[in-house]
Amino acid sequence: MLTKPLHGWTDFQLEGTSTHALSFLDDIAYEWLDHAIHGLETLSPFCVKGYLEPDRFLCTVSFCNCHIIIEDDERDPLTEEDILSEYSHTSMIAFCKYLHQDISQYFEEWVSFADWRHNAEIDKRDELTLKLKKLEDLIAEKEYFWDENRCFL
């Protein structure tokens, strides 16, 4: 889903969608983990965002699908030409598993992805480790909600 961060960029792609290059202007690992954790804790859809320089990237993670919107970052009213919409049949639990895997696999690169955004006194490694552990625990705890005999109301 997310490639190894390189020079302040990472590529994002879900099955059936385009590849989108996201910049370090959003600290993706930390921000997306927070949203994923909250989504699983509350069993509620959540949204993650990124900056494409110049456009905005939004991905709404619902129970059974992800909806991607790319929109112009200008303040003018949007037209249909200013918006790209895609979707993927990727469930919330799958999205969270991919997120955990991709950040864990390139842990050091994610720690330093957007260094300029964090207070130097905070140990980013410890913070990221705790967030990954929390997400891992929630995945194990909530995975049964995606069994075949379950539904979301």
PDB file of C-alpha atoms in Angstrom:
ATOM      1  CA  MET A   1       0.000   0.000   0.000  1.00  0.00           C
ATOM      2  CA  LEU A   2       2.787   2.431   0.983  1.00  0.00           C
ATOM      3  CA  THR A   3       6.251   2.182  -0.526  1.00  0.00           C
ATOM      4  CA  LYS A   4       9.520   2.756   1.281  1.00  0.00           C
ATOM      5  CA  PRO A   5       9.865   6.501   1.916  1.00  0.00           C
ATOM      6  CA  LEU A   6      12.580   8.060  -0.204  1.00  0.00           C
ATOM      7  CA  HIS A   7      13.641  11.720  -0.324  1.00  0.00           C
ATOM      8  CA  GLY A   8      10.428  12.843   1.373  1.00  0.00           C
ATOM      9  CA  TRP A   9       8.045  10.866  -0.833  1.00  0.00           C
ATOM     10  CA  THR A  10       6.123   7.606  -0.643  1.00  0.00           C
ATOM     11  CA  ASP A  11       3.779   6.025  -3.152  1.00  0.00           C
ATOM     12  CA  PHE A  12       0.310   4.889  -2.122  1.00  0.00           C
ATOM     13  CA  GLN A  13      -1.766   2.373  -4.039  1.00  0.00           C
ATOM     14  CA  LEU A  14      -4.624   0.024  -3.256  1.00  0.00           C
ATOM     15  CA  GLU A  15      -5.894  -2.744  -5.514  1.00  0.00           C
ATOM     16  CA  GLY A  16      -7.792  -1.214  -8.396  1.00  0.00           C
ATOM     17  CA  THR A  17      -6.532   2.350  -7.897  1.00  0.00           C
ATOM     18  CA  SER A  18      -3.846   4.575  -9.347  1.00  0.00           C
ATOM     19  CA  THR A  19      -0.509   5.166  -7.665  1.00  0.00           C
ATOM     20  CA  HIS A  20      -0.340   8.455  -5.782  1.00  0.00           C
ATOM     21  CA  ALA A  21       2.953  10.062  -4.684  1.00  0.00           C
ATOM     22  CA  LEU A  22       2.525  11.558  -1.205  1.00  0.00           C
ATOM     23  CA  SER A  23       4.950  14.106   0.220  1.00  0.00           C
ATOM     24  CA  PHE A  24       6.497  14.603   3.661  1.00  0.00           C
ATOM     25  CA  LEU A  25       4.253  17.638   4.266  1.00  0.00           C
ATOM     26  CA  ASP A  26       2.064  15.151   6.157  1.00  0.00           C
ATOM     27  CA  ASP A  27       3.745  12.869   8.675  1.00  0.00           C
ATOM     28  CA  ILE A  28       1.925   9.890   7.253  1.00  0.00           C
ATOM     29  CA  ALA A  29       3.039   7.133   9.625  1.00  0.00           C
ATOM     30  CA  TYR A  30       2.114   8.995  12.799  1.00  0.00           C
ATOM     31  CA  GLU A  31      -1.061  10.640  11.516  1.00  0.00           C
ATOM     32  CA  TRP A  32      -2.430   7.606   9.695  1.00  0.00           C
ATOM     33  CA  LEU A  33      -1.736   5.310  12.650  1.00  0.00           C
ATOM     34  CA  ASP A  34      -3.710   7.657  14.908  1.00  0.00           C
ATOM     35  CA  HIS A  35      -6.688   7.586  12.538  1.00  0.00           C
ATOM     36  CA  ALA A  36      -6.516   3.806  12.051  1.00  0.00           C
ATOM     37  CA  ILE A  37      -6.317   3.228  15.813  1.00  0.00           C
ATOM     38  CA  HIS A  38      -9.327   5.452  16.408  1.00  0.00           C
ATOM     39  CA  GLY A  39     -11.236   3.753  13.570  1.00  0.00           C
ATOM     40  CA  LEU A  40     -10.695   0.281  14.995  1.00  0.00           C
ATOM     41  CA  GLU A  41     -11.328   1.380  18.586  1.00  0.00           C
ATOM     42  CA  THR A  42     -14.691   2.856  17.643  1.00  0.00           C
ATOM     43  CA  LEU A  43     -15.417   0.626  14.632  1.00  0.00           C
ATOM     44  CA  SER A  44     -16.062   3.788  12.642  1.00  0.00           C
ATOM     45  CA  PRO A  45     -14.943   4.787   9.143  1.00  0.00           C
ATOM     46  CA  PHE A  46     -11.977   7.147   9.129  1.00  0.00           C
ATOM     47  CA  CYS A  47     -10.156   9.385   6.691  1.00  0.00           C
ATOM     48  CA  VAL A  48      -6.425   9.741   6.032  1.00  0.00           C
ATOM     49  CA  LYS A  49      -4.913  12.523   4.000  1.00  0.00           C
ATOM     50  CA  GLY A  50      -1.794  13.406   2.098  1.00  0.00           C
ATOM     51  CA  TYR A  51      -0.379  16.118  -0.062  1.00  0.00           C
ATOM     52  CA  LEU A  52       0.511  15.421  -3.668  1.00  0.00           C
ATOM     53  CA  GLU A  53       2.084  18.791  -4.345  1.00  0.00           C
ATOM     54  CA  PRO A  54       0.007  20.427  -5.663  1.00  0.00           C
ATOM     55  CA  ASP A  55      -3.211  18.447  -5.119  1.00  0.00           C
ATOM     56  CA  ARG A  56      -4.804  16.988  -1.980  1.00  0.00           C
ATOM     57  CA  PHE A  57      -5.283  13.264  -1.374  1.00  0.00           C
ATOM     58  CA  LEU A  58      -8.085  11.951   0.823  1.00  0.00           C
ATOM     59  CA  CYS A  59      -8.814   8.301   1.503  1.00  0.00           C
ATOM     60  CA  THR A  60     -11.939   7.399   3.420  1.00  0.00           C
ATOM     61  CA  VAL A  61     -11.586   3.946   4.920  1.00  0.00           C
ATOM     62  CA  SER A  62     -15.010   2.393   5.390  1.00  0.00           C
ATOM     63  CA  PHE A  63     -15.919  -1.051   6.629  1.00  0.00           C
ATOM     64  CA  CYS A  64     -15.544  -2.905   3.316  1.00  0.00           C
ATOM     65  CA  ASN A  65     -14.154  -0.336   0.859  1.00  0.00           C
ATOM     66  CA  CYS A  66     -11.781   2.597   0.569  1.00  0.00           C
ATOM     67  CA  HIS A  67     -12.771   5.735  -1.319  1.00  0.00           C
ATOM     68  CA  ILE A  68     -10.014   7.962  -2.699  1.00  0.00           C
ATOM     69  CA  ILE A  69     -10.551  11.567  -3.683  1.00  0.00           C
ATOM     70  CA  ILE A  70      -7.901  13.720  -5.323  1.00  0.00           C
ATOM     71  CA  GLU A  71      -8.862  17.366  -5.364  1.00  0.00           C
ATOM     72  CA  ASP A  72      -7.304  20.614  -6.470  1.00  0.00           C
ATOM     73  CA  ASP A  73      -5.774  22.461  -3.532  1.00  0.00           C
ATOM     74  CA  GLU A  74      -6.953  25.891  -4.635  1.00  0.00           C
ATOM     75  CA  ARG A  75      -9.619  27.760  -2.688  1.00  0.00           C
ATOM     76  CA  ASP A  76     -11.798  28.295  -5.740  1.00  0.00           C
ATOM     77  CA  PRO A  77     -15.039  26.318  -6.076  1.00  0.00           C
ATOM     78  CA  LEU A  78     -14.346  22.854  -7.443  1.00  0.00           C
ATOM     79  CA  THR A  79     -15.602  21.586 -10.771  1.00  0.00           C
ATOM     80  CA  GLU A  80     -15.850  17.967 -11.882  1.00  0.00           C
ATOM     81  CA  GLU A  81     -12.510  18.370 -13.691  1.00  0.00           C
ATOM     82  CA  ASP A  82     -10.870  19.311 -10.376  1.00  0.00           C
ATOM     83  CA  ILE A  83     -11.723  15.991  -8.698  1.00  0.00           C
ATOM     84  CA  LEU A  84     -10.570  12.416  -9.298  1.00  0.00           C
ATOM     85  CA  SER A  85     -12.496   9.697  -7.478  1.00  0.00           C
ATOM     86  CA  GLU A  86     -11.448   6.049  -7.126  1.00  0.00           C
ATOM     87  CA  TYR A  87     -12.386   3.178  -4.883  1.00  0.00           C
ATOM     88  CA  SER A  88     -10.934  -0.131  -3.824  1.00  0.00           C
ATOM     89  CA  HIS A  89     -12.626  -3.141  -2.290  1.00  0.00           C
ATOM     90  CA  THR A  90     -10.164  -2.964   0.599  1.00  0.00           C
ATOM     91  CA  SER A  91     -11.738  -3.385   4.024  1.00  0.00           C
ATOM     92  CA  MET A  92     -10.855  -1.375   7.099  1.00  0.00           C
ATOM     93  CA  ILE A  93      -9.147  -4.367   8.693  1.00  0.00           C
ATOM     94  CA  ALA A  94      -7.098  -5.019   5.535  1.00  0.00           C
ATOM     95  CA  PHE A  95      -6.129  -1.338   5.290  1.00  0.00           C
ATOM     96  CA  CYS A  96      -4.976  -1.421   8.916  1.00  0.00           C
ATOM     97  CA  LYS A  97      -2.959  -4.609   8.333  1.00  0.00           C
ATOM     98  CA  TYR A  98      -1.289  -3.068   5.253  1.00  0.00           C
ATOM     99  CA  LEU A  99      -0.535   0.102   7.186  1.00  0.00           C
ATOM    100  CA  HIS A 100       1.018  -1.833  10.057  1.00  0.00           C
ATOM    101  CA  GLN A 101       3.075  -3.990   7.689  1.00  0.00           C
ATOM    102  CA  ASP A 102       4.343  -1.109   5.545  1.00  0.00           C
ATOM    103  CA  ILE A 103       5.367   1.084   8.475  1.00  0.00           C
ATOM    104  CA  SER A 104       6.974  -1.831  10.333  1.00  0.00           C
ATOM    105  CA  GLN A 105       8.900  -2.906   7.236  1.00  0.00           C
ATOM    106  CA  TYR A 106      10.449   0.555   6.737  1.00  0.00           C
ATOM    107  CA  PHE A 107      10.422   1.666  10.370  1.00  0.00           C
ATOM    108  CA  GLU A 108      13.559   3.848  10.341  1.00  0.00           C
ATOM    109  CA  GLU A 109      12.549   5.584   7.129  1.00  0.00           C
ATOM    110  CA  TRP A 110       9.134   6.428   8.614  1.00  0.00           C
ATOM    111  CA  VAL A 111      10.730   7.730  11.816  1.00  0.00           C
ATOM    112  CA  SER A 112      12.662  10.302   9.797  1.00  0.00           C
ATOM    113  CA  PHE A 113      10.017  10.925   7.085  1.00  0.00           C
ATOM    114  CA  ALA A 114       8.901  14.336   8.414  1.00  0.00           C
ATOM    115  CA  ASP A 115      11.440  15.150  11.127  1.00  0.00           C
ATOM    116  CA  TRP A 116      10.815  18.867  10.882  1.00  0.00           C
ATOM    117  CA  ARG A 117       7.269  18.438  12.228  1.00  0.00           C
ATOM    118  CA  HIS A 118       8.133  16.999  15.649  1.00  0.00           C
ATOM    119  CA  ASN A 119       9.520  18.427  18.830  1.00  0.00           C
ATOM    120  CA  ALA A 120      13.123  17.258  19.186  1.00  0.00           C
ATOM    121  CA  GLU A 121      12.423  16.263  22.800  1.00  0.00           C
ATOM    122  CA  ILE A 122       9.986  13.562  21.726  1.00  0.00           C
ATOM    123  CA  ASP A 123      11.538  10.225  20.873  1.00  0.00           C
ATOM    124  CA  LYS A 124       9.830   9.414  17.589  1.00  0.00           C
ATOM    125  CA  ARG A 125      11.018   5.812  17.649  1.00  0.00           C
ATOM    126  CA  ASP A 126       9.308   5.140  20.964  1.00  0.00           C
ATOM    127  CA  GLU A 127       6.150   6.926  19.843  1.00  0.00           C
ATOM    128  CA  LEU A 128       5.976   5.001  16.576  1.00  0.00           C
ATOM    129  CA  THR A 129       6.684   1.708  18.349  1.00  0.00           C
ATOM    130  CA  LEU A 130       3.801   2.318  20.760  1.00  0.00           C
ATOM    131  CA  LYS A 131       1.403   3.238  17.948  1.00  0.00           C
ATOM    132  CA  LEU A 132       2.343   0.129  15.952  1.00  0.00           C
ATOM    133  CA  LYS A 133       1.832  -2.084  19.001  1.00  0.00           C
ATOM    134  CA  LYS A 134      -1.548  -0.489  19.716  1.00  0.00           C
ATOM    135  CA  LEU A 135      -2.676  -1.032  16.108  1.00  0.00           C
ATOM    136  CA  GLU A 136      -1.414  -4.632  16.160  1.00  0.00           C
ATOM    137  CA  ASP A 137      -3.385  -5.327  19.357  1.00  0.00           C
ATOM    138  CA  LEU A 138      -6.542  -3.736  17.923  1.00  0.00           C
ATOM    139  CA  ILE A 139      -6.261  -5.755  14.710  1.00  0.00           C
ATOM    140  CA  ALA A 140      -6.104  -8.965  16.750  1.00  0.00           C
ATOM    141  CA  GLU A 141      -8.981  -7.833  18.980  1.00  0.00           C
ATOM    142  CA  LYS A 142     -11.335  -6.559  16.250  1.00  0.00           C
ATOM    143  CA  GLU A 143     -10.586  -8.846  13.304  1.00  0.00           C
ATOM    144  CA  TYR A 144     -13.562 -11.082  14.047  1.00  0.00           C
ATOM    145  CA  PHE A 145     -15.896  -8.226  13.026  1.00  0.00           C
ATOM    146  CA  TRP A 146     -14.887  -8.948   9.417  1.00  0.00           C
ATOM    147  CA  ASP A 147     -15.895 -12.627   9.563  1.00  0.00           C
ATOM    148  CA  GLU A 148     -18.353 -13.754   6.878  1.00  0.00           C
ATOM    149  CA  ASN A 149     -21.263 -13.941   9.327  1.00  0.00           C
ATOM    150  CA  ARG A 150     -20.867 -10.377  10.621  1.00  0.00           C
ATOM    151  CA  CYS A 151     -22.226  -7.104   9.292  1.00  0.00           C
ATOM    152  CA  PHE A 152     -21.896  -3.437  10.165  1.00  0.00           C
ATOM    153  CA  LEU A 153     -24.930  -1.322  11.000  1.00  0.00           C
TER     154      LEU A 153
END
